[in-house]
Structure formats: structure tokens, C-alpha cells
PDB file of C-alpha atoms in Angstrom:
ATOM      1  CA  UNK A  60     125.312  64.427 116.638  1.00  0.00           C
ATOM      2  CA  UNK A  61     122.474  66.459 117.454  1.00  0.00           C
ATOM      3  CA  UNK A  62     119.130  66.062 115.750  1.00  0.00           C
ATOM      4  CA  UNK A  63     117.381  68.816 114.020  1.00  0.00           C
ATOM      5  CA  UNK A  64     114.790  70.839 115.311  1.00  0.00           C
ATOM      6  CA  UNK A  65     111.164  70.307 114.502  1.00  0.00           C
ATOM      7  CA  UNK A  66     108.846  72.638 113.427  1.00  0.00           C
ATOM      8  CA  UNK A  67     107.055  72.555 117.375  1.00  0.00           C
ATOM      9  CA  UNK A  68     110.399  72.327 119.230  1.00  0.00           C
ATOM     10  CA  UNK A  69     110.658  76.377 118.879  1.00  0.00           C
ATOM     11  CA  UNK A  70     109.277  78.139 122.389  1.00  0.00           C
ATOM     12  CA  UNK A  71     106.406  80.593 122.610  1.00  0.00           C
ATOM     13  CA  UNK A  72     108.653  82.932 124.895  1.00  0.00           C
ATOM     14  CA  UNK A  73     112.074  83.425 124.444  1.00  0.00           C
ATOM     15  CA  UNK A  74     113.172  86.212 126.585  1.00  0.00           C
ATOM     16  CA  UNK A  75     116.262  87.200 124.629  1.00  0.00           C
ATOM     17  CA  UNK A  76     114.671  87.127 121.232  1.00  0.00           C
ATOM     18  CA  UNK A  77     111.588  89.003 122.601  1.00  0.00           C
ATOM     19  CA  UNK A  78     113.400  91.896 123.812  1.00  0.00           C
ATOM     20  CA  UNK A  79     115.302  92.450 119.934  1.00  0.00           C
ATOM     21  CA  UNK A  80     111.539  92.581 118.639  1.00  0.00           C
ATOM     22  CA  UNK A  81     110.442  95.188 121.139  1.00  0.00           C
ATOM     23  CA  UNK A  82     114.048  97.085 120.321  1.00  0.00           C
ATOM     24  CA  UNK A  83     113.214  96.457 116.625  1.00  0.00           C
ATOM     25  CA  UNK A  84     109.909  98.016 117.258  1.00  0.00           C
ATOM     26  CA  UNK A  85     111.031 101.203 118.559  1.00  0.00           C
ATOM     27  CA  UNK A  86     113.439 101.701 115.892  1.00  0.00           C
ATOM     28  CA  UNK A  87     111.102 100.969 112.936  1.00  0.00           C
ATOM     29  CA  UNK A  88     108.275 103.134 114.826  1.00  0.00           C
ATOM     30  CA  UNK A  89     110.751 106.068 115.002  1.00  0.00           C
ATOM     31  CA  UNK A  90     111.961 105.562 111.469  1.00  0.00           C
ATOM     32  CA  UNK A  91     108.651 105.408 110.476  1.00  0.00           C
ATOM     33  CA  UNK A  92     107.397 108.919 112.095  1.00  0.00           C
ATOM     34  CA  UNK A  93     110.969 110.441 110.940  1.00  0.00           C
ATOM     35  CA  UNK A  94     110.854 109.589 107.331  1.00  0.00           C
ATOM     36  CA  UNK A  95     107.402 108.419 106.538  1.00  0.00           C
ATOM     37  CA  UNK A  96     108.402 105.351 105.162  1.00  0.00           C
ATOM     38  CA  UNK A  97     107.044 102.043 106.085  1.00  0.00           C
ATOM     39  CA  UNK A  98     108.363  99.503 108.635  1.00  0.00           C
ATOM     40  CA  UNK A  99     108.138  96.557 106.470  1.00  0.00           C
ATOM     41  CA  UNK A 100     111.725  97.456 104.543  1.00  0.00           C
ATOM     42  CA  UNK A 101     113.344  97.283 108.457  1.00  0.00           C
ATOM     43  CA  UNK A 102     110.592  94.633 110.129  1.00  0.00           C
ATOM     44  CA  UNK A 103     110.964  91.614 107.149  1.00  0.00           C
ATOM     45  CA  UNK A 104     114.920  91.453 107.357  1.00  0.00           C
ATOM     46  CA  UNK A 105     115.701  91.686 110.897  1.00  0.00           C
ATOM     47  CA  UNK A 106     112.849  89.645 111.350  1.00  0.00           C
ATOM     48  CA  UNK A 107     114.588  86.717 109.146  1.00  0.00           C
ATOM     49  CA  UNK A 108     117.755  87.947 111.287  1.00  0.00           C
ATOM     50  CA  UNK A 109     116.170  87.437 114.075  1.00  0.00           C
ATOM     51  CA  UNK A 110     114.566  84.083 113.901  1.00  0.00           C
ATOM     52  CA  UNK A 111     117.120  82.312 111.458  1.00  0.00           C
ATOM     53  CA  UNK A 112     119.466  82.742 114.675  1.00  0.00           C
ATOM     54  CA  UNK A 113     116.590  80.377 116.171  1.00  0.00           C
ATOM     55  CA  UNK A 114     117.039  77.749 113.809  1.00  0.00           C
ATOM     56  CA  UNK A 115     114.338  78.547 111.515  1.00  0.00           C
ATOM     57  CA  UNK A 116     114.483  77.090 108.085  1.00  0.00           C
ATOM     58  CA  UNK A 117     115.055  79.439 105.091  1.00  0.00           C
ATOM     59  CA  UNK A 118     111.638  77.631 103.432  1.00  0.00           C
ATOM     60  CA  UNK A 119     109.613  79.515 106.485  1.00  0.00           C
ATOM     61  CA  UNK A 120     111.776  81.865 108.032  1.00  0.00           C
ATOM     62  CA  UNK A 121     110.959  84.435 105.075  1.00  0.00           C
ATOM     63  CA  UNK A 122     107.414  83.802 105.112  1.00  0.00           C
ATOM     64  CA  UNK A 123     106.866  84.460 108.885  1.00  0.00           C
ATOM     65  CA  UNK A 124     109.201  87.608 108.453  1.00  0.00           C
ATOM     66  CA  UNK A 125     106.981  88.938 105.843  1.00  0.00           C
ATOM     67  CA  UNK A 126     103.355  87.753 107.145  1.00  0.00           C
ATOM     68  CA  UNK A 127     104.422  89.433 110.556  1.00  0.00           C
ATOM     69  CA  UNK A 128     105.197  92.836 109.016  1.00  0.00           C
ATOM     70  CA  UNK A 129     102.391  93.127 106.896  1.00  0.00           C
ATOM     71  CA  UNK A 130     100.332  92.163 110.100  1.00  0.00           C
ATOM     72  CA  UNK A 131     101.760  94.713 112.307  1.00  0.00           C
ATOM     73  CA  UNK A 132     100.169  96.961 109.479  1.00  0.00           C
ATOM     74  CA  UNK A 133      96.721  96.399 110.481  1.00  0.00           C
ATOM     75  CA  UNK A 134      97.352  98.156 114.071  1.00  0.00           C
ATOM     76  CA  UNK A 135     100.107 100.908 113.000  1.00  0.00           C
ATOM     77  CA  UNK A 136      98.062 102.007 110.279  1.00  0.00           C
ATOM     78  CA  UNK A 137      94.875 102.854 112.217  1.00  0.00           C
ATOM     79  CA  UNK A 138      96.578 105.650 114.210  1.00  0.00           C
ATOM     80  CA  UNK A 139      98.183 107.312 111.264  1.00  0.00           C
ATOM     81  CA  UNK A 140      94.688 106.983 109.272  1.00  0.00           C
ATOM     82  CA  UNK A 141      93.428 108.582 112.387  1.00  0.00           C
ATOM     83  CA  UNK A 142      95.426 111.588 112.221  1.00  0.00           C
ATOM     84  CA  UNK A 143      95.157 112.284 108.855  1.00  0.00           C
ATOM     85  CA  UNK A 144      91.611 112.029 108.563  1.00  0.00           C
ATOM     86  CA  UNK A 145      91.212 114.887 111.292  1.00  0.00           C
ATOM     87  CA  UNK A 146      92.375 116.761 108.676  1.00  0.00           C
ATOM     88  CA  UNK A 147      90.206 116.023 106.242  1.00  0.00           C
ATOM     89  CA  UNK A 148      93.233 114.474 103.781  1.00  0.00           C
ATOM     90  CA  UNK A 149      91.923 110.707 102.852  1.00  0.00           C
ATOM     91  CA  UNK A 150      90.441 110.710  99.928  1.00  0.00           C
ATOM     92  CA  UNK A 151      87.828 108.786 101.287  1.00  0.00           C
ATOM     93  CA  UNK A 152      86.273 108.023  97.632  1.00  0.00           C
ATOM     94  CA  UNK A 153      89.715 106.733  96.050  1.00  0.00           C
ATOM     95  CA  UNK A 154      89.789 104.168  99.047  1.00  0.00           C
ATOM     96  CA  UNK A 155      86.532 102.552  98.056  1.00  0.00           C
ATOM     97  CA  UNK A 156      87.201 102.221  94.797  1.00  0.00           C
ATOM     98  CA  UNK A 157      90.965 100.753  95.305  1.00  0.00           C
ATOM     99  CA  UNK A 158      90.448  98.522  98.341  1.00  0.00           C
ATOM    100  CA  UNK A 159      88.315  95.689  96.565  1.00  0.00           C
ATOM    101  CA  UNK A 160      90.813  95.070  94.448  1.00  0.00           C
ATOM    102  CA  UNK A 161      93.726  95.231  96.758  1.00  0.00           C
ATOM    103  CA  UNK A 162      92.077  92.837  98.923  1.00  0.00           C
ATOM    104  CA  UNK A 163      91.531  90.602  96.009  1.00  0.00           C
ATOM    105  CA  UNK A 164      95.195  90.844  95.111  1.00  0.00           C
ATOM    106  CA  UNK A 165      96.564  90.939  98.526  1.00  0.00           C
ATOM    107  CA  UNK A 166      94.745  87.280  99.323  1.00  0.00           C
ATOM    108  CA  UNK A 167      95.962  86.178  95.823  1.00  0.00           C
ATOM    109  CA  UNK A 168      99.463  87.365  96.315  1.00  0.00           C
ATOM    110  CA  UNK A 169      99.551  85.815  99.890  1.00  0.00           C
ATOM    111  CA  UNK A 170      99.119  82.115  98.270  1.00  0.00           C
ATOM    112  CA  UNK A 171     101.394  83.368  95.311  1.00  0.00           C
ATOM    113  CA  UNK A 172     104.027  83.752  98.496  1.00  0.00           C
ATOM    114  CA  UNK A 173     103.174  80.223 100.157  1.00  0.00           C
ATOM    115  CA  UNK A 174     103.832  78.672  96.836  1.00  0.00           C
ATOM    116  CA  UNK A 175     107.306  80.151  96.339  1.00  0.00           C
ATOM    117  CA  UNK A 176     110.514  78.782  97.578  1.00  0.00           C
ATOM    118  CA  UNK A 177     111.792  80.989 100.778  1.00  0.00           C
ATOM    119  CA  UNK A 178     115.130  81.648  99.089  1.00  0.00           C
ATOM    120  CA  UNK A 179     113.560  83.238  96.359  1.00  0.00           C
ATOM    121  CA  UNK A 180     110.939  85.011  97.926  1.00  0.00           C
ATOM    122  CA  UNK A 181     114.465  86.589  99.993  1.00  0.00           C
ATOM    123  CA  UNK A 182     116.200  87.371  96.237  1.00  0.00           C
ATOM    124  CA  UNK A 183     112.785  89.261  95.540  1.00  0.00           C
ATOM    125  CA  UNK A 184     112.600  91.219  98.663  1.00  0.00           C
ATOM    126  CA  UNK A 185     116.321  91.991  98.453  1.00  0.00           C
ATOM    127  CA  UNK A 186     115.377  93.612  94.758  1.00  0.00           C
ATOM    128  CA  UNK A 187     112.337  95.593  96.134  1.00  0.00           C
ATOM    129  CA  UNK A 188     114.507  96.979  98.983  1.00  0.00           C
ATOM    130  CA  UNK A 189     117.312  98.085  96.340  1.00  0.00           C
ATOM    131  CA  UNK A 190     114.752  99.529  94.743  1.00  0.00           C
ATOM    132  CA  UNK A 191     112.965 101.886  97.104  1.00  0.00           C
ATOM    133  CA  UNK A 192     117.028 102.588  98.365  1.00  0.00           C
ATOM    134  CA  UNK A 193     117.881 103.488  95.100  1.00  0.00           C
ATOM    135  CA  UNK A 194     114.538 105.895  95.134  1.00  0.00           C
ATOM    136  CA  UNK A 195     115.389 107.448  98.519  1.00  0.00           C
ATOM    137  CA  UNK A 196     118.838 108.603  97.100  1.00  0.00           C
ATOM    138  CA  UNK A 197     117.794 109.659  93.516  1.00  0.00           C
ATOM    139  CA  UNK A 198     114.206 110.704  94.419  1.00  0.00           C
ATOM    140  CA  UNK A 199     112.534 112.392  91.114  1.00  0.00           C
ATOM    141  CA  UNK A 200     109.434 114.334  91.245  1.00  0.00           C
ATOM    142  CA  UNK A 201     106.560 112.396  90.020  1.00  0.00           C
ATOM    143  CA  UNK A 202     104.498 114.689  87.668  1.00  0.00           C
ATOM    144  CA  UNK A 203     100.684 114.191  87.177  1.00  0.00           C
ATOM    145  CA  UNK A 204     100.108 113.396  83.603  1.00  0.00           C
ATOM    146  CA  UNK A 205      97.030 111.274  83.725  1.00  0.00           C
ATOM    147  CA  UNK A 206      93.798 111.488  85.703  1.00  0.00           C
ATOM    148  CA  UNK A 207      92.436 108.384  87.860  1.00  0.00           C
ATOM    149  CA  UNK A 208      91.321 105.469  85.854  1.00  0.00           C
ATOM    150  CA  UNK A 209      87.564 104.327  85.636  1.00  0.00           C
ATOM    151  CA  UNK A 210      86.217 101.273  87.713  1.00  0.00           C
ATOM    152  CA  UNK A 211      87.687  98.497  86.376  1.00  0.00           C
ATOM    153  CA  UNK A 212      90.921 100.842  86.216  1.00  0.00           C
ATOM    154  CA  UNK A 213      90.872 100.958  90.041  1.00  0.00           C
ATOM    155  CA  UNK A 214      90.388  97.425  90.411  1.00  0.00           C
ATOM    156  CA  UNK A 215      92.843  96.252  88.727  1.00  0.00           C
ATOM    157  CA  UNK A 216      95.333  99.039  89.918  1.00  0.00           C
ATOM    158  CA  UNK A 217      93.945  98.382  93.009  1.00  0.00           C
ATOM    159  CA  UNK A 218      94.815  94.437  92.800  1.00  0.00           C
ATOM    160  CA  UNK A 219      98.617  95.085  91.248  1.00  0.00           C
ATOM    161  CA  UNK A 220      99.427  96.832  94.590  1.00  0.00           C
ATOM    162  CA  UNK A 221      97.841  93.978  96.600  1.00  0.00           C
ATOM    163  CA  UNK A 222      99.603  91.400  95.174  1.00  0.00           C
ATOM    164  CA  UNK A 223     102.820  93.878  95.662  1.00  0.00           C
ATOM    165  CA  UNK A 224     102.709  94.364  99.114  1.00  0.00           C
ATOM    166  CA  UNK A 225     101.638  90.970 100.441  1.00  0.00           C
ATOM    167  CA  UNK A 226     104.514  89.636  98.465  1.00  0.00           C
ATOM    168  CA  UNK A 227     106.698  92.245  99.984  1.00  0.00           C
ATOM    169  CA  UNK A 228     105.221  92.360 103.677  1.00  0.00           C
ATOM    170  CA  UNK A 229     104.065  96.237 103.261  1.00  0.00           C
ATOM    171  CA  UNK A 230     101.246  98.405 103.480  1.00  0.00           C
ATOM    172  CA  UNK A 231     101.539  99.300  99.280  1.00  0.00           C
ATOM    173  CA  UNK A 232     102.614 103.273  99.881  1.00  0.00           C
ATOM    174  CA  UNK A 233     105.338 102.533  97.728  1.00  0.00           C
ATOM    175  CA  UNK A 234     103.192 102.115  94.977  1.00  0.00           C
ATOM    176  CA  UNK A 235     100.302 103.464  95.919  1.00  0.00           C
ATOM    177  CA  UNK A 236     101.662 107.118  96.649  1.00  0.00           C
ATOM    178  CA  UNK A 237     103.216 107.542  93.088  1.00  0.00           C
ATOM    179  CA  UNK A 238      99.847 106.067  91.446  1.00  0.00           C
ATOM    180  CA  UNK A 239      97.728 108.453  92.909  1.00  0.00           C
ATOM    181  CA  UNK A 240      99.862 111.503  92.571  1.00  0.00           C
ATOM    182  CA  UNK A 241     100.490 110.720  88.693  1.00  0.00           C
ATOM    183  CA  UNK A 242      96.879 110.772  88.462  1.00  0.00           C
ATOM    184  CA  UNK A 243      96.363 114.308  89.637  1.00  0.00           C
ATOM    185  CA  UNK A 244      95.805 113.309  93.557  1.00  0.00           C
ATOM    186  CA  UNK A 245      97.722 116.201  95.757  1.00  0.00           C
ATOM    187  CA  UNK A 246     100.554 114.846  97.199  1.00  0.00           C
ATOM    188  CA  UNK A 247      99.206 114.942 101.098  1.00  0.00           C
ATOM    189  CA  UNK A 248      95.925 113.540  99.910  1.00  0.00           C
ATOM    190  CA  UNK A 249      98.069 111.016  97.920  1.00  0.00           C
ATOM    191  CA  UNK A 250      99.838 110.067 101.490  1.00  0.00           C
ATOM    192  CA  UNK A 251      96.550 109.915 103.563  1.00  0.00           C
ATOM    193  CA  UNK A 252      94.669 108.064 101.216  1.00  0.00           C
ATOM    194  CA  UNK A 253      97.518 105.848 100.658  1.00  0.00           C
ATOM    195  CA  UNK A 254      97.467 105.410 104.702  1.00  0.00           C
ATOM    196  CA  UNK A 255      94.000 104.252 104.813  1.00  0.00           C
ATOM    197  CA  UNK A 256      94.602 101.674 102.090  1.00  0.00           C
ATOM    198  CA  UNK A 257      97.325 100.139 103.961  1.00  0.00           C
ATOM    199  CA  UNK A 258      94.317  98.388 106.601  1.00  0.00           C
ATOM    200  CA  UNK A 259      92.448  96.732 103.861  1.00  0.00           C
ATOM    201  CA  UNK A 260      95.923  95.456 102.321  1.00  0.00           C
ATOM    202  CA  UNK A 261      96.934  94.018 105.846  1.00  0.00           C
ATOM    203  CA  UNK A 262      93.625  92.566 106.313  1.00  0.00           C
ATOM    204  CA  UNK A 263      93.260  90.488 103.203  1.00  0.00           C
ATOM    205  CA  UNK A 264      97.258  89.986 103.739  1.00  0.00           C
ATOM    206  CA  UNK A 265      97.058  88.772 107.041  1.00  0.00           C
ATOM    207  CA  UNK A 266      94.260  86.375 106.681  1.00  0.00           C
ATOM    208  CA  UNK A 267      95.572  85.085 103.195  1.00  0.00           C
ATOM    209  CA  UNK A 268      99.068  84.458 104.951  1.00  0.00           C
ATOM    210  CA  UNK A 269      96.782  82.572 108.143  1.00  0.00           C
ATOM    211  CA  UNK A 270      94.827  80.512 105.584  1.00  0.00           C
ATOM    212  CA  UNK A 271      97.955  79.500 103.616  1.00  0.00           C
ATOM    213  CA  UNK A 272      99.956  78.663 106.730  1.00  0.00           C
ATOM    214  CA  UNK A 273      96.940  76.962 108.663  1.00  0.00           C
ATOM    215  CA  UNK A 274      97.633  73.236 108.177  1.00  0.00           C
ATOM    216  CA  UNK A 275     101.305  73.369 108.097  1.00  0.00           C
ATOM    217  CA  UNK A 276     104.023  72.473 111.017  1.00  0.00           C
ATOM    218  CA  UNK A 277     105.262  75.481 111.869  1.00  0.00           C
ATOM    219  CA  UNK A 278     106.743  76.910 115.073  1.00  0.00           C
ATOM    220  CA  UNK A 279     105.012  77.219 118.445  1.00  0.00           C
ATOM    221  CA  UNK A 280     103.594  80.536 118.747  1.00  0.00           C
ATOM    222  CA  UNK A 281     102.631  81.074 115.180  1.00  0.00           C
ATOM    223  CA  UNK A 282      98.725  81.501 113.816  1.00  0.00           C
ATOM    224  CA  UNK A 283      99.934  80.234 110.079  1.00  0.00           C
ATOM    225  CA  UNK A 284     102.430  82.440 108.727  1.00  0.00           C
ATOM    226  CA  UNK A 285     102.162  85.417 111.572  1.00  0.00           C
ATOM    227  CA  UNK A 286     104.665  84.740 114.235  1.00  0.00           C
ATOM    228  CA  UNK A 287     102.410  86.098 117.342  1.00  0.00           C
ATOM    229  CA  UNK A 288     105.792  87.232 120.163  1.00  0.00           C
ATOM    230  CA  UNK A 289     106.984  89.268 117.132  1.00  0.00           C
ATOM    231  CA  UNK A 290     103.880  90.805 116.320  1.00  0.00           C
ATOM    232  CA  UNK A 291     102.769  91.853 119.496  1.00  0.00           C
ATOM    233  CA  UNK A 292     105.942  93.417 120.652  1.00  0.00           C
ATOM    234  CA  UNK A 293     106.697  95.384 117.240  1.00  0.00           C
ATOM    235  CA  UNK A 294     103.392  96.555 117.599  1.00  0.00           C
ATOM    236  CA  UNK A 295     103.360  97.799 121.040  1.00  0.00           C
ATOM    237  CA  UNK A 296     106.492  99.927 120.936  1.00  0.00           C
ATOM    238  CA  UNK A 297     106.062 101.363 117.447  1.00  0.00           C
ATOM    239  CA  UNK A 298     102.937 102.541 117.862  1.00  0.00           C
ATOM    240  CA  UNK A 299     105.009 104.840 121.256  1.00  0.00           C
ATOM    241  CA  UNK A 300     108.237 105.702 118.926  1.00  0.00           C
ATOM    242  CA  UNK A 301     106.338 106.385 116.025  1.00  0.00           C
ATOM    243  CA  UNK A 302     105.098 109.856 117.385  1.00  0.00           C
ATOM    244  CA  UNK A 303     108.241 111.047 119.014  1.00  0.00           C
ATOM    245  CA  UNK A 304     110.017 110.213 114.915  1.00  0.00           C
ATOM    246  CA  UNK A 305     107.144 112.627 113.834  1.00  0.00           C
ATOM    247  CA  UNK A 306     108.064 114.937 116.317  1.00  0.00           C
ATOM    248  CA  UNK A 307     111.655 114.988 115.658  1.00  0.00           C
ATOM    249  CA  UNK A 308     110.984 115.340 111.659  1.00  0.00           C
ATOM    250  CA  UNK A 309     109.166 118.564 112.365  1.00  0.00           C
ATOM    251  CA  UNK A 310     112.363 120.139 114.443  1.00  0.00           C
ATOM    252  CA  UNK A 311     115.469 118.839 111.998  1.00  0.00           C
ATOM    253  CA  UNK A 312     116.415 118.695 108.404  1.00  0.00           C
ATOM    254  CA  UNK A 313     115.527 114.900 107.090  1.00  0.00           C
ATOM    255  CA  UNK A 314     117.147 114.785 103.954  1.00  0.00           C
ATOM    256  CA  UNK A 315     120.425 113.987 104.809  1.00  0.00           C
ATOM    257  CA  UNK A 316     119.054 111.024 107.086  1.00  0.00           C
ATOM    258  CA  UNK A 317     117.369 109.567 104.222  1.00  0.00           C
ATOM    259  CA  UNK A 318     120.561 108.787 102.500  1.00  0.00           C
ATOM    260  CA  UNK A 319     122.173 107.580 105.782  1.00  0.00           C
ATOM    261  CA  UNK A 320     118.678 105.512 105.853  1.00  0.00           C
ATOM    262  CA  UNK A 321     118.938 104.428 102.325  1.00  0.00           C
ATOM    263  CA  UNK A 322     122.608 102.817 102.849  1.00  0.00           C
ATOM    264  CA  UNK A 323     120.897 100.653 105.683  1.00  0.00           C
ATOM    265  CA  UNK A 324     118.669  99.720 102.784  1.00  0.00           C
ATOM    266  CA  UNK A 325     121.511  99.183 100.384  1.00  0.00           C
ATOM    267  CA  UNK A 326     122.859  96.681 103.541  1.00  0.00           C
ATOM    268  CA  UNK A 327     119.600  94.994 104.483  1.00  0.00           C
ATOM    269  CA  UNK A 328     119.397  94.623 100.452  1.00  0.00           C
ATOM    270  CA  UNK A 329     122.561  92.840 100.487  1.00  0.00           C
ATOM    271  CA  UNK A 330     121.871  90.455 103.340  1.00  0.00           C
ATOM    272  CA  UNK A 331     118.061  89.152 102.273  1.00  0.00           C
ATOM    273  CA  UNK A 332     119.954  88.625  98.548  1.00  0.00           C
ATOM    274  CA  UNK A 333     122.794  86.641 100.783  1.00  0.00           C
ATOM    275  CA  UNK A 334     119.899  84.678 102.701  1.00  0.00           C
ATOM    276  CA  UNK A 335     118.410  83.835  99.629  1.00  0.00           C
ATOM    277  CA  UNK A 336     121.437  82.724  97.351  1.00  0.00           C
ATOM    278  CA  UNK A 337     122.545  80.845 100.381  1.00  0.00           C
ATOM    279  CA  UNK A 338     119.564  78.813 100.476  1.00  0.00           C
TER     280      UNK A 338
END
């Protein structure tokens, strides 16, 4: 009978598995520039796909899958900041008064995910992704019916969508983009600013997810939670599909892809709440 794997039995380089990450890249880039969604609703369960065909247990696998997405966040999210603050869309004065406390909550929701069991950190990701699916099909216009909130207002908005998306693996837009616009932020404005947020969330993510995963026995190649092969070649062929998606989104009709995307959602949905029922 064979013996089980151990934590440091798992390779740094595994040719097959590196070239589905750089494949998953592309596609999440392009999706990404298409739609304008983020890459963490593809990246987290092909990620788990990905590596549980490695062996990885169900208690980690999750947790690398969703420390590596909101990682990739930290490079992706500089370009698109980048672009839109050319044109003078980030709200520049909304980020500084969100980001402390979506640092705060994005380190506090990083240890909130270490302490969790990976099978139900998959049943919550699967009801997030149904969700934002069930969003994409049955989008409703958000109307602005409040104004933004005072200081401690923005903080604590500021920390709910921190703890969000580092439980989640994403860069908050999701939350984020209908906050602002219900408080009378223009919808582009509400996208940019959103945009720039996403760094600070990854940040605080990313190093809450390395300090949580630090002193454990995890798989070669990993800095804690972040799985470094999948990072690095996500990363380098998003940030090249991600403009030619934009492209394309300017020369066709989106809306009927969004539903086609939104099924893929419904599926990916389906699988994380299989993962995490199966234990």
C-alpha cells in the first residue's frame, strides 16, 4: 500500500501542472478585460482543481487556492489602477479613507480563514460564487439613496469588505462597487476607485495569509498560504490577455457572454460546494 504524501513531498516545478496555471492565466486575464469582473471567481476553483489532482489535502488545498488569487491581485491591479487614473476616475479621497480599514479587516479575515476548516471555507466560496452568478443574470440597477458615511463609517465599511475578500480570495469590487455607487459615487468613479482599493486589500491579504501559513508544513514551493508556481504564472499571462479582453469588449456586444459566463459560475459554484461537502 502506498504511503501518503507529506506536506514537503510536493515538487517546486511540475511541468504539467505549470502549464494549466499559465492557460488558467490567460483565460481569467481575458475574462477579466471582457467583462470586468475579477479573476478570483475563476483563479480559487480551478486552483483547488488544479492542485487537489496533486494530492493536496482539502484542509490546505482551499487556503492556497484562495491566498494565491488574492495575491495575484497585488500585480493585476496596478495596471488597471494605472489606466484609470490617467483619466482622472479614482476617487483618490474615498481610497484613503476606505483602505485602513480594509487592511485591518483583510489581515483579520486572513486568520478568520486559517482558523476555518477547508471544507467549509469551499461551502462558503461556493455560496459567494452563486451569488455574484445569480447577480450577473438578474443584474438590478443600484440606485444612490445615501451619501458616503463619516470616518468611522468608512472604516468600518472599509473593514466589512476586507474581511470579505480575503475570505473569498478577491480584490472586494463586488462589494465595493455597489457601496460606493449607493452612496452617490458615479458609476466609473465607483469602478476606478474600487480598482485602487483592490492593492491595499491584497496587501494586508497576502501578508495575513503568509503570517498565518508561516510555521505550518505545507508544500514545497509555498511562502505560507501563497503557492509561488501558481502565482507567478497566473500573473504573467493575465496581465498579456487582460488587454486584448478589453479590446474585444469595446468591438462586441457583452451581455449575452455574461450569462454564458454566469453558468460557468453556476458550475464552478457547484463543484467548490461538492469539494466541500465531500470533505
Amino acid at each position: 500500500m502506498r504511503a501518503p504524501r507529506q506536506a514537503g513531498d510536493f515538487p517546486v516545478i511540475d511541468f504539467p501542472l505549470l502549464f494549466w496555471f499559465l492557460l488558467l492565466g490567460s483565460f481569467t486575464g481575458f475574462a477579466a478585460g471582457l467583462l470586468g469582473i475579477g479573476g478570483g471567481m475563476l483563479m480559487v476553483p480551478f486552483i483547488t482543481m488544479l492542485l487537489s489532482t496533486r494530492g493536496f489535502p482539502i484542509d490546505i488545498v482551499v487556503k492556497v487556492a484562495i491566498a494565491t488569487s488574492l495575491t495575484t491581485i497585488l500585480f493585476t491591479s496596478l495596471s488597471s489602477v494605472r489606466a484609470h487614473h490617467k483619466r482622472g476616475a479614482v476617487r483618490w479621497d474615498v481610497v484613503r479613507t476606505l483602505a485602513p480599514g480594509m487592511v485591518i479587516g483583510s489581515l483579520a479575515g486572513a486568520q478568520v480563514a486559517h482558523l476555518l476548516k477547508g471544507n467549509l471555507l469551499a461551502i462558503s466560496f461556493a455560496v459567494f460564487v452563486g451569488f455574484m452568478a445569480t447577480q450577473m443574470l438578474f443584474k438590478r440597477e443600484v440606485k444612490a439613496d445615501r451619501v458616503l458615511p463619516g470616518p468611522r463609517g468608512m472604516l468600518g465599511a472599509g473593514g466589512i469588505i476586507g474581511v470579505i475578500s480575503a475570505i473569498v480570495g478577491a480584490g472586494g469590487g463586488f462589494v465595493t462597487v455597489p457601496f460606493l455607487t449607493r452612496s452617490n459615487v458615479r458609476i466609473h468613479e465607483a469602478v476606478a476607485t474600487s480598482a485602487a482599493c483592490g492593492f491595499p486589500i491584497a496587501l494586508a491579504g497576502t501578508l495575513g495569509y503568509v503570517i498565518a501559513g508561516w510555521n505550518l508544513e505545507l508544500p514545497a514551493g509555498t511562502v505560507g498560504y501563497v503557492y509561488l508556481p501558481a502565482l507567478v504564472c497566473i500573473v504573467a499571462t493575465s496581465m498579456l490577455t487582460a488587454p486584448f479582453g478589453a479590446k474585444t469588449a469595446h468591438a462586441m456586444s457583452v451581455a449575452g457572454l455574461k450569462r454564458v459566463f454566469a453558468l460557468l459560475l453556476y458550475a464552478l459554484c457547484l463543484y467548490m460546494l461538492w469539494k466541500g461537502l465531500a470533505g
